[in-house]
Amino acid sequence: MYPLDDKLLAAVHALPKIELHRHLEGSLRLSTLVEIAREHGMEYDEASLRPFVQMMPEETRNAQHFLAKFLTLRQFYRSLDIIARVTREAVEDAALDNVQYMELRFTPKALCNFTQLPLHVAVELVCDTANEAALAYGIQVRYIISMNRNESVELGELALKAALQNTHRGVVGLDLAGDEANFSALPFRALFQKAKAEGLFITIHAGEWAGANSVWDAVGNLRADRVGHGIHVLEDPAMVNVLVEREIALEVCPTSNYLSGIVDHLEEHPLIELTRQQVLTTINTDDPSICNVTLSEEIARAIQYMSLTLEEVKSYTLRAARTAFLPRAEREALVRHFQGLLATV
Ligand SMILES: [Zn+2]
């Protein structure tokens, strides 16, 4: 699927990068999953396990198949050790890809189904483990707590509480994910109001599997600071203007959109058009393991198949720094840091 030029990939790999939209539950190594399965008496190898956790080239690309991988991946969080291991490896994998600042999001409930941990303890475990790994690998990591719109608001409240209890560990934001086509974001409005009042940044998955109206719910009603995906906003020029005027960034994930059937061909992906219309766009992987993609590969594909240039990639990275969920002074320091790094490559 969309093979890459080796030299181009090496050039992108050498760039310091920022990832704003990556799900921990979509960032598990296949080799680790095989080991975990074997420890639980299931004899898989990478080839036989792969179709259950990764979109395959011959597979019908749609939301149902894509989300089914998540359901399988959530079966793997069987113990505290496993949660710690996959967290550590997710940070390590990002660092090895030369990602130097990452906002990692996760759904605490997904980590607690088997372990029965209270949500705030799961958040504590992920943050402590990732912070330790971040220090070891020289990458800066912050955390966004996700909840699903197809689950209850009461569960969302518990997730928010767990987020607020862990801001000192690096939790900076709250996210709404899940089935956008069939579930409104509006029942979560009060909860996101509270999150904002408490100082958390807000990002909402919207305009991915639903249209521009869904982006309005995210920005107008839930006061999102950034929008996950948001690519269907192009259907409504007035909504595009809202994003531009309010400087709401989109966390765009092209390979994920291709694999979940939102675009038929990567060449037709609206990333470049959104940027041309002055929307603050950033490039992200969403789920590296489900999509079998690194951030370097994601960016290299945008260059090879979507007419982005290597020089333009730097402006995408600086936009990501400017829209990072950090307090103003830290955000400005991050921008300056990346300006310095990018000036030398
Ligand atoms: Zn996502």
mmCIF file of C-alpha atoms and ligand atoms in Angstrom:
data_model
loop_
_atom_site.group_PDB
_atom_site.id
_atom_site.type_symbol
_atom_site.label_atom_id
_atom_site.label_comp_id
_atom_site.label_asym_id
_atom_site.label_seq_id
_atom_site.Cartn_x
_atom_site.Cartn_y
_atom_site.Cartn_z
ATOM 1 C CA MET A 1 0.000 0.000 0.000
ATOM 2 C CA TYR A 2 1.555 3.294 -1.144
ATOM 3 C CA PRO A 3 5.214 2.241 -1.140
ATOM 4 C CA LEU A 4 7.721 4.887 -0.156
ATOM 5 C CA ASP A 5 10.990 6.089 -1.609
ATOM 6 C CA ASP A 6 13.769 5.077 0.820
ATOM 7 C CA LYS A 7 15.717 8.323 0.512
ATOM 8 C CA LEU A 8 12.621 10.424 1.114
ATOM 9 C CA LEU A 9 11.715 8.358 4.162
ATOM 10 C CA ALA A 10 15.236 8.760 5.574
ATOM 11 C CA ALA A 11 15.030 12.539 5.061
ATOM 12 C CA VAL A 12 11.685 12.725 6.884
ATOM 13 C CA HIS A 13 12.945 10.459 9.634
ATOM 14 C CA ALA A 14 15.830 12.869 10.222
ATOM 15 C CA LEU A 15 13.387 15.716 10.901
ATOM 16 C CA PRO A 16 12.397 16.305 14.524
ATOM 17 C CA LYS A 17 8.658 15.716 14.673
ATOM 18 C CA ILE A 18 5.530 16.379 16.733
ATOM 19 C CA GLU A 19 2.553 14.068 17.102
ATOM 20 C CA LEU A 20 -0.681 15.477 18.521
ATOM 21 C CA HIS A 21 -3.115 12.646 17.768
ATOM 22 C CA ARG A 22 -1.996 9.145 18.715
ATOM 23 C CA HIS A 23 -4.056 6.585 20.651
ATOM 24 C CA LEU A 24 -2.173 4.367 23.067
ATOM 25 C CA GLU A 25 -4.693 1.587 22.365
ATOM 26 C CA GLY A 26 -3.745 1.797 18.688
ATOM 27 C CA SER A 27 0.006 1.772 19.340
ATOM 28 C CA LEU A 28 0.833 -1.804 20.345
ATOM 29 C CA ARG A 29 3.709 -3.685 18.735
ATOM 30 C CA LEU A 30 2.660 -6.808 16.870
ATOM 31 C CA SER A 31 5.611 -8.741 18.365
ATOM 32 C CA THR A 32 4.451 -7.808 21.870
ATOM 33 C CA LEU A 33 0.892 -8.842 21.103
ATOM 34 C CA VAL A 34 2.122 -12.276 19.979
ATOM 35 C CA GLU A 35 4.013 -12.685 23.254
ATOM 36 C CA ILE A 36 1.019 -11.639 25.345
ATOM 37 C CA ALA A 37 -1.269 -14.007 23.414
ATOM 38 C CA ARG A 38 1.142 -16.900 23.987
ATOM 39 C CA GLU A 39 1.395 -16.118 27.690
ATOM 40 C CA HIS A 40 -2.372 -16.561 27.771
ATOM 41 C CA GLY A 41 -2.338 -19.879 25.929
ATOM 42 C CA MET A 42 -3.170 -18.600 22.446
ATOM 43 C CA GLU A 43 -0.745 -19.852 19.791
ATOM 44 C CA TYR A 44 -0.415 -17.027 17.302
ATOM 45 C CA ASP A 45 2.517 -15.780 15.271
ATOM 46 C CA GLU A 46 2.736 -12.341 13.675
ATOM 47 C CA ALA A 47 1.251 -13.507 10.375
ATOM 48 C CA SER A 48 -1.781 -15.146 11.975
ATOM 49 C CA LEU A 49 -2.416 -12.339 14.478
ATOM 50 C CA ARG A 50 -1.911 -9.446 12.075
ATOM 51 C CA PRO A 51 -5.382 -9.525 10.392
ATOM 52 C CA PHE A 52 -7.078 -9.183 13.802
ATOM 53 C CA VAL A 53 -5.220 -6.045 14.832
ATOM 54 C CA GLN A 54 -4.143 -4.349 11.583
ATOM 55 C CA MET A 55 -5.955 -3.213 8.451
ATOM 56 C CA MET A 56 -4.847 -5.569 5.657
ATOM 57 C CA PRO A 57 -4.237 -4.520 2.037
ATOM 58 C CA GLU A 58 -6.984 -6.800 0.691
ATOM 59 C CA GLU A 59 -9.523 -5.852 3.389
ATOM 60 C CA THR A 60 -12.615 -3.744 2.701
ATOM 61 C CA ARG A 61 -11.732 -0.318 4.049
ATOM 62 C CA ASN A 62 -14.563 0.896 6.286
ATOM 63 C CA ALA A 63 -15.246 2.165 9.803
ATOM 64 C CA GLN A 64 -16.637 -1.170 10.960
ATOM 65 C CA HIS A 65 -13.483 -3.090 10.080
ATOM 66 C CA PHE A 66 -11.242 -0.341 11.440
ATOM 67 C CA LEU A 67 -13.030 -0.153 14.804
ATOM 68 C CA ALA A 68 -13.087 -3.962 15.069
ATOM 69 C CA LYS A 69 -9.280 -3.866 15.436
ATOM 70 C CA PHE A 70 -9.687 -1.665 18.518
ATOM 71 C CA LEU A 71 -12.057 -4.182 20.055
ATOM 72 C CA THR A 72 -9.435 -6.899 19.619
ATOM 73 C CA LEU A 73 -6.597 -4.724 20.905
ATOM 74 C CA ARG A 74 -8.588 -3.948 24.043
ATOM 75 C CA GLN A 75 -8.536 -7.649 24.886
ATOM 76 C CA PHE A 76 -4.802 -7.456 25.545
ATOM 77 C CA TYR A 77 -4.797 -5.218 28.627
ATOM 78 C CA ARG A 78 -4.823 -8.147 31.043
ATOM 79 C CA SER A 79 -2.484 -6.919 33.771
ATOM 80 C CA LEU A 80 -0.682 -3.903 35.161
ATOM 81 C CA ASP A 81 2.579 -5.259 33.729
ATOM 82 C CA ILE A 82 1.104 -5.404 30.251
ATOM 83 C CA ILE A 83 -0.274 -1.858 30.496
ATOM 84 C CA ALA A 84 3.147 -0.637 31.638
ATOM 85 C CA ARG A 85 4.944 -2.556 28.894
ATOM 86 C CA VAL A 86 2.814 -1.313 25.984
ATOM 87 C CA THR A 87 2.984 2.231 27.357
ATOM 88 C CA ARG A 88 6.781 2.102 27.571
ATOM 89 C CA GLU A 89 7.027 0.665 24.060
ATOM 90 C CA ALA A 90 4.675 3.289 22.629
ATOM 91 C CA VAL A 91 6.954 6.037 23.950
ATOM 92 C CA GLU A 92 10.054 4.192 22.760
ATOM 93 C CA ASP A 93 8.608 3.710 19.256
ATOM 94 C CA ALA A 94 7.781 7.410 18.974
ATOM 95 C CA ALA A 95 11.252 8.404 20.125
ATOM 96 C CA LEU A 96 12.908 5.981 17.675
ATOM 97 C CA ASP A 97 10.926 7.694 14.916
ATOM 98 C CA ASN A 98 12.444 11.014 16.011
ATOM 99 C CA VAL A 99 9.159 12.299 17.448
ATOM 100 C CA GLN A 100 10.348 14.768 20.075
ATOM 101 C CA TYR A 101 7.021 16.014 21.440
ATOM 102 C CA MET A 102 3.943 13.796 21.638
ATOM 103 C CA GLU A 103 0.466 14.080 23.069
ATOM 104 C CA LEU A 104 -0.564 10.498 23.737
ATOM 105 C CA ARG A 105 -4.257 9.839 24.297
ATOM 106 C CA PHE A 106 -5.923 6.869 25.901
ATOM 107 C CA THR A 107 -9.285 5.682 27.170
ATOM 108 C CA PRO A 108 -8.851 4.681 30.840
ATOM 109 C CA LYS A 109 -11.906 2.430 30.737
ATOM 110 C CA ALA A 110 -10.288 0.322 27.994
ATOM 111 C CA LEU A 111 -7.376 -0.391 30.339
ATOM 112 C CA CYS A 112 -9.628 -1.372 33.235
ATOM 113 C CA ASN A 113 -11.960 -3.952 31.697
ATOM 114 C CA PHE A 114 -9.806 -6.882 32.789
ATOM 115 C CA THR A 115 -7.639 -5.367 35.502
ATOM 116 C CA GLN A 116 -10.616 -3.807 37.353
ATOM 117 C CA LEU A 117 -8.378 -0.881 38.272
ATOM 118 C CA PRO A 118 -10.123 2.339 39.289
ATOM 119 C CA LEU A 119 -9.826 4.706 36.298
ATOM 120 C CA HIS A 120 -7.613 7.201 38.085
ATOM 121 C CA VAL A 121 -5.112 4.449 38.991
ATOM 122 C CA ALA A 122 -4.913 3.378 35.340
ATOM 123 C CA VAL A 123 -4.216 6.996 34.363
ATOM 124 C CA GLU A 124 -1.571 7.225 37.079
ATOM 125 C CA LEU A 125 0.106 4.017 35.855
ATOM 126 C CA VAL A 126 0.221 5.119 32.205
ATOM 127 C CA CYS A 127 1.498 8.604 33.038
ATOM 128 C CA ASP A 128 4.175 7.434 35.492
ATOM 129 C CA THR A 129 5.405 4.732 33.108
ATOM 130 C CA ALA A 130 5.412 7.012 30.077
ATOM 131 C CA ASN A 131 7.089 9.850 31.975
ATOM 132 C CA GLU A 132 9.890 7.528 32.998
ATOM 133 C CA ALA A 133 10.303 6.283 29.408
ATOM 134 C CA ALA A 134 10.131 9.842 28.069
ATOM 135 C CA LEU A 135 13.005 10.832 30.309
ATOM 136 C CA ALA A 136 15.063 7.841 29.208
ATOM 137 C CA TYR A 137 14.461 8.479 25.500
ATOM 138 C CA GLY A 138 14.627 12.279 25.535
ATOM 139 C CA ILE A 139 11.081 12.884 24.308
ATOM 140 C CA GLN A 140 8.503 15.192 25.842
ATOM 141 C CA VAL A 141 5.106 13.519 26.378
ATOM 142 C CA ARG A 142 1.756 14.881 27.543
ATOM 143 C CA TYR A 143 -1.530 13.008 27.935
ATOM 144 C CA ILE A 144 -5.068 13.411 26.699
ATOM 145 C CA ILE A 145 -7.822 11.399 28.342
ATOM 146 C CA SER A 146 -10.375 10.002 25.903
ATOM 147 C CA MET A 147 -13.967 9.025 26.387
ATOM 148 C CA ASN A 148 -16.357 7.512 23.854
ATOM 149 C CA ARG A 149 -19.553 9.219 22.766
ATOM 150 C CA ASN A 150 -21.244 5.818 22.424
ATOM 151 C CA GLU A 151 -20.614 5.166 26.121
ATOM 152 C CA SER A 152 -22.391 6.824 29.051
ATOM 153 C CA VAL A 153 -21.861 10.368 30.284
ATOM 154 C CA GLU A 154 -21.464 8.902 33.785
ATOM 155 C CA LEU A 155 -18.441 6.947 32.590
ATOM 156 C CA GLY A 156 -17.170 10.138 30.983
ATOM 157 C CA GLU A 157 -17.472 11.900 34.326
ATOM 158 C CA LEU A 158 -15.270 9.257 35.927
ATOM 159 C CA ALA A 159 -12.714 9.713 33.147
ATOM 160 C CA LEU A 160 -12.754 13.488 33.640
ATOM 161 C CA LYS A 161 -12.259 13.036 37.362
ATOM 162 C CA ALA A 162 -9.316 10.719 36.703
ATOM 163 C CA ALA A 163 -7.866 13.286 34.292
ATOM 164 C CA LEU A 164 -8.137 16.107 36.828
ATOM 165 C CA GLN A 165 -6.497 13.958 39.499
ATOM 166 C CA ASN A 166 -3.479 13.503 37.234
ATOM 167 C CA THR A 167 -2.748 16.939 35.776
ATOM 168 C CA HIS A 168 0.451 17.035 37.829
ATOM 169 C CA ARG A 169 1.543 13.896 35.954
ATOM 170 C CA GLY A 170 1.113 15.594 32.582
ATOM 171 C CA VAL A 171 -2.564 15.176 31.691
ATOM 172 C CA VAL A 172 -3.384 18.277 29.670
ATOM 173 C CA GLY A 173 -6.512 17.504 27.677
ATOM 174 C CA LEU A 174 -9.817 15.720 27.257
ATOM 175 C CA ASP A 175 -10.991 13.994 24.073
ATOM 176 C CA LEU A 176 -14.286 12.623 22.791
ATOM 177 C CA ALA A 177 -13.920 9.664 20.417
ATOM 178 C CA GLY A 178 -16.194 6.799 19.360
ATOM 179 C CA ASP A 179 -19.066 6.360 16.923
ATOM 180 C CA GLU A 180 -19.562 9.849 15.509
ATOM 181 C CA ALA A 181 -22.024 8.780 12.815
ATOM 182 C CA ASN A 182 -24.642 7.516 15.288
ATOM 183 C CA PHE A 183 -23.974 9.358 18.550
ATOM 184 C CA SER A 184 -24.144 13.114 19.180
ATOM 185 C CA ALA A 185 -21.490 14.906 21.215
ATOM 186 C CA LEU A 186 -24.086 17.148 22.857
ATOM 187 C CA PRO A 187 -24.872 14.975 25.915
ATOM 188 C CA PHE A 188 -21.217 15.579 26.920
ATOM 189 C CA ARG A 189 -21.491 19.369 26.751
ATOM 190 C CA ALA A 190 -21.633 20.066 30.499
ATOM 191 C CA LEU A 191 -18.785 17.670 31.124
ATOM 192 C CA PHE A 192 -16.523 19.447 28.628
ATOM 193 C CA GLN A 193 -17.549 22.814 30.080
ATOM 194 C CA LYS A 194 -16.330 21.598 33.430
ATOM 195 C CA ALA A 195 -13.094 20.307 31.900
ATOM 196 C CA LYS A 196 -12.410 23.687 30.317
ATOM 197 C CA ALA A 197 -13.220 25.528 33.554
ATOM 198 C CA GLU A 198 -10.722 23.279 35.321
ATOM 199 C CA GLY A 199 -8.000 24.206 32.827
ATOM 200 C CA LEU A 200 -7.950 21.175 30.524
ATOM 201 C CA PHE A 201 -7.647 21.662 26.768
ATOM 202 C CA ILE A 202 -10.296 20.040 24.604
ATOM 203 C CA THR A 203 -10.100 18.043 21.399
ATOM 204 C CA ILE A 204 -13.062 16.276 19.825
ATOM 205 C CA HIS A 205 -13.112 13.633 17.084
ATOM 206 C CA ALA A 206 -15.465 15.244 14.554
ATOM 207 C CA GLY A 207 -15.893 15.566 10.810
ATOM 208 C CA GLU A 208 -14.328 12.147 10.379
ATOM 209 C CA TRP A 209 -17.318 9.823 9.896
ATOM 210 C CA ALA A 210 -19.895 12.639 10.029
ATOM 211 C CA GLY A 211 -20.209 15.993 8.297
ATOM 212 C CA ALA A 212 -19.503 19.650 9.004
ATOM 213 C CA ASN A 213 -22.426 19.840 11.496
ATOM 214 C CA SER A 214 -20.501 17.516 13.748
ATOM 215 C CA VAL A 215 -17.526 19.893 13.631
ATOM 216 C CA TRP A 216 -19.857 22.708 14.710
ATOM 217 C CA ASP A 217 -20.997 20.590 17.684
ATOM 218 C CA ALA A 218 -17.327 20.154 18.631
ATOM 219 C CA VAL A 219 -16.277 23.774 18.217
ATOM 220 C CA GLY A 220 -19.459 25.748 18.882
ATOM 221 C CA ASN A 221 -21.058 23.606 21.552
ATOM 222 C CA LEU A 222 -18.186 21.761 23.217
ATOM 223 C CA ARG A 223 -15.658 24.574 22.687
ATOM 224 C CA ALA A 224 -12.926 22.333 21.294
ATOM 225 C CA ASP A 225 -9.460 23.856 21.072
ATOM 226 C CA ARG A 226 -8.562 21.362 18.348
ATOM 227 C CA VAL A 227 -10.561 18.893 16.272
ATOM 228 C CA GLY A 228 -9.547 15.286 15.592
ATOM 229 C CA HIS A 229 -9.699 14.745 11.802
ATOM 230 C CA GLY A 230 -12.309 17.387 10.861
ATOM 231 C CA ILE A 231 -11.783 16.788 7.162
ATOM 232 C CA HIS A 232 -15.496 16.902 6.250
ATOM 233 C CA VAL A 233 -15.524 20.564 7.217
ATOM 234 C CA LEU A 234 -14.798 21.361 3.561
ATOM 235 C CA GLU A 235 -18.479 20.592 2.849
ATOM 236 C CA ASP A 236 -19.370 23.887 4.551
ATOM 237 C CA PRO A 237 -17.358 27.033 3.699
ATOM 238 C CA ALA A 238 -18.920 28.899 6.649
ATOM 239 C CA MET A 239 -17.577 26.247 9.016
ATOM 240 C CA VAL A 240 -14.155 26.464 7.391
ATOM 241 C CA ASN A 241 -14.238 30.194 8.184
ATOM 242 C CA VAL A 242 -15.095 29.468 11.813
ATOM 243 C CA LEU A 243 -12.040 27.222 12.125
ATOM 244 C CA VAL A 244 -9.798 29.806 10.474
ATOM 245 C CA GLU A 245 -11.096 32.756 12.520
ATOM 246 C CA ARG A 246 -10.957 30.916 15.843
ATOM 247 C CA GLU A 247 -7.576 29.342 14.989
ATOM 248 C CA ILE A 248 -8.847 25.834 15.703
ATOM 249 C CA ALA A 249 -6.285 23.296 14.512
ATOM 250 C CA LEU A 250 -7.183 20.029 12.831
ATOM 251 C CA GLU A 251 -5.344 16.856 13.809
ATOM 252 C CA VAL A 252 -5.334 15.299 10.350
ATOM 253 C CA CYS A 253 -4.549 11.576 9.984
ATOM 254 C CA PRO A 254 -4.419 10.715 6.254
ATOM 255 C CA THR A 255 -3.531 7.004 6.394
ATOM 256 C CA SER A 256 -6.191 6.357 9.015
ATOM 257 C CA ASN A 257 -8.763 8.132 6.809
ATOM 258 C CA TYR A 258 -7.732 6.028 3.832
ATOM 259 C CA LEU A 259 -7.859 2.749 5.754
ATOM 260 C CA SER A 260 -11.235 3.478 7.299
ATOM 261 C CA GLY A 261 -12.648 4.214 3.846
ATOM 262 C CA ILE A 262 -13.218 7.959 4.232
ATOM 263 C CA VAL A 263 -11.107 8.703 1.164
ATOM 264 C CA ASP A 264 -10.807 6.315 -1.779
ATOM 265 C CA HIS A 265 -7.257 7.310 -2.656
ATOM 266 C CA LEU A 266 -4.569 9.031 -0.644
ATOM 267 C CA GLU A 267 -4.015 11.376 -3.586
ATOM 268 C CA GLU A 268 -7.564 12.709 -3.018
ATOM 269 C CA HIS A 269 -7.086 13.414 0.676
ATOM 270 C CA PRO A 270 -8.190 16.983 1.589
ATOM 271 C CA LEU A 271 -5.156 17.823 3.781
ATOM 272 C CA ILE A 272 -3.553 20.099 1.193
ATOM 273 C CA GLU A 273 -6.842 21.823 0.304
ATOM 274 C CA LEU A 274 -7.591 22.496 3.990
ATOM 275 C CA THR A 275 -4.149 24.032 4.384
ATOM 276 C CA ARG A 276 -4.647 26.111 1.219
ATOM 277 C CA GLN A 277 -7.845 27.479 2.798
ATOM 278 C CA GLN A 278 -5.789 28.636 5.813
ATOM 279 C CA VAL A 279 -7.051 26.000 8.244
ATOM 280 C CA LEU A 280 -4.393 25.145 10.857
ATOM 281 C CA THR A 281 -3.562 21.599 9.825
ATOM 282 C CA THR A 282 -1.206 19.130 11.497
ATOM 283 C CA ILE A 283 -0.205 15.608 10.380
ATOM 284 C CA ASN A 284 -0.693 12.627 12.699
ATOM 285 C CA THR A 285 -0.865 8.822 12.701
ATOM 286 C CA ASP A 286 -3.995 8.203 14.839
ATOM 287 C CA ASP A 287 -3.184 4.498 15.386
ATOM 288 C CA PRO A 288 0.293 3.427 14.279
ATOM 289 C CA SER A 289 -0.291 -0.282 14.871
ATOM 290 C CA ILE A 290 -3.742 -0.539 13.242
ATOM 291 C CA CYS A 291 -2.541 1.540 10.286
ATOM 292 C CA ASN A 292 0.945 -0.048 10.252
ATOM 293 C CA VAL A 293 2.463 3.418 9.909
ATOM 294 C CA THR A 294 5.006 5.625 11.652
ATOM 295 C CA LEU A 295 4.775 9.408 11.700
ATOM 296 C CA SER A 296 7.772 9.556 9.340
ATOM 297 C CA GLU A 297 5.942 7.272 6.904
ATOM 298 C CA GLU A 298 2.748 9.301 7.270
ATOM 299 C CA ILE A 299 4.568 12.505 6.361
ATOM 300 C CA ALA A 300 6.601 10.861 3.586
ATOM 301 C CA ARG A 301 3.340 9.601 2.033
ATOM 302 C CA ALA A 302 1.943 13.130 2.106
ATOM 303 C CA ILE A 303 5.041 14.249 0.185
ATOM 304 C CA GLN A 304 5.074 11.389 -2.306
ATOM 305 C CA TYR A 305 1.343 11.087 -2.944
ATOM 306 C CA MET A 306 -0.237 14.395 -1.892
ATOM 307 C CA SER A 307 2.261 16.906 -3.296
ATOM 308 C CA LEU A 308 3.519 18.249 0.013
ATOM 309 C CA THR A 309 7.177 19.388 -0.053
ATOM 310 C CA LEU A 310 9.865 18.560 2.497
ATOM 311 C CA GLU A 311 10.224 22.279 3.234
ATOM 312 C CA GLU A 312 6.467 22.603 3.884
ATOM 313 C CA VAL A 313 6.667 19.776 6.414
ATOM 314 C CA LYS A 314 8.570 22.152 8.683
ATOM 315 C CA SER A 315 5.660 24.587 8.730
ATOM 316 C CA TYR A 316 3.308 21.718 9.645
ATOM 317 C CA THR A 317 5.602 20.832 12.534
ATOM 318 C CA LEU A 318 5.724 24.431 13.755
ATOM 319 C CA ARG A 319 1.916 24.642 13.521
ATOM 320 C CA ALA A 320 1.736 21.534 15.684
ATOM 321 C CA ALA A 321 4.038 23.218 18.214
ATOM 322 C CA ARG A 322 1.870 26.354 18.194
ATOM 323 C CA THR A 323 -1.277 24.326 18.858
ATOM 324 C CA ALA A 324 0.205 21.990 21.477
ATOM 325 C CA PHE A 325 -1.849 21.640 24.662
ATOM 326 C CA LEU A 326 0.674 23.446 26.858
ATOM 327 C CA PRO A 327 0.522 26.616 28.953
ATOM 328 C CA ARG A 328 1.448 29.648 26.836
ATOM 329 C CA ALA A 329 5.053 30.023 28.055
ATOM 330 C CA GLU A 330 5.793 26.307 27.568
ATOM 331 C CA ARG A 331 4.134 26.367 24.155
ATOM 332 C CA GLU A 332 6.228 29.326 23.065
ATOM 333 C CA ALA A 333 9.353 27.587 24.334
ATOM 334 C CA LEU A 334 8.386 24.484 22.317
ATOM 335 C CA VAL A 335 7.945 26.613 19.173
ATOM 336 C CA ARG A 336 11.339 28.258 19.684
ATOM 337 C CA HIS A 337 12.932 24.868 20.341
ATOM 338 C CA PHE A 338 11.570 23.436 17.088
ATOM 339 C CA GLN A 339 12.422 26.587 15.129
ATOM 340 C CA GLY A 340 15.993 26.086 16.271
ATOM 341 C CA LEU A 341 16.028 22.376 15.433
ATOM 342 C CA LEU A 342 14.414 22.806 12.025
ATOM 343 C CA ALA A 343 16.755 25.618 11.037
ATOM 344 C CA THR A 344 19.669 23.180 11.158
ATOM 345 C CA VAL A 345 18.171 20.327 9.057
HETATM 346 ZN ZN ZN B 1 -8.351 9.198 16.762
#
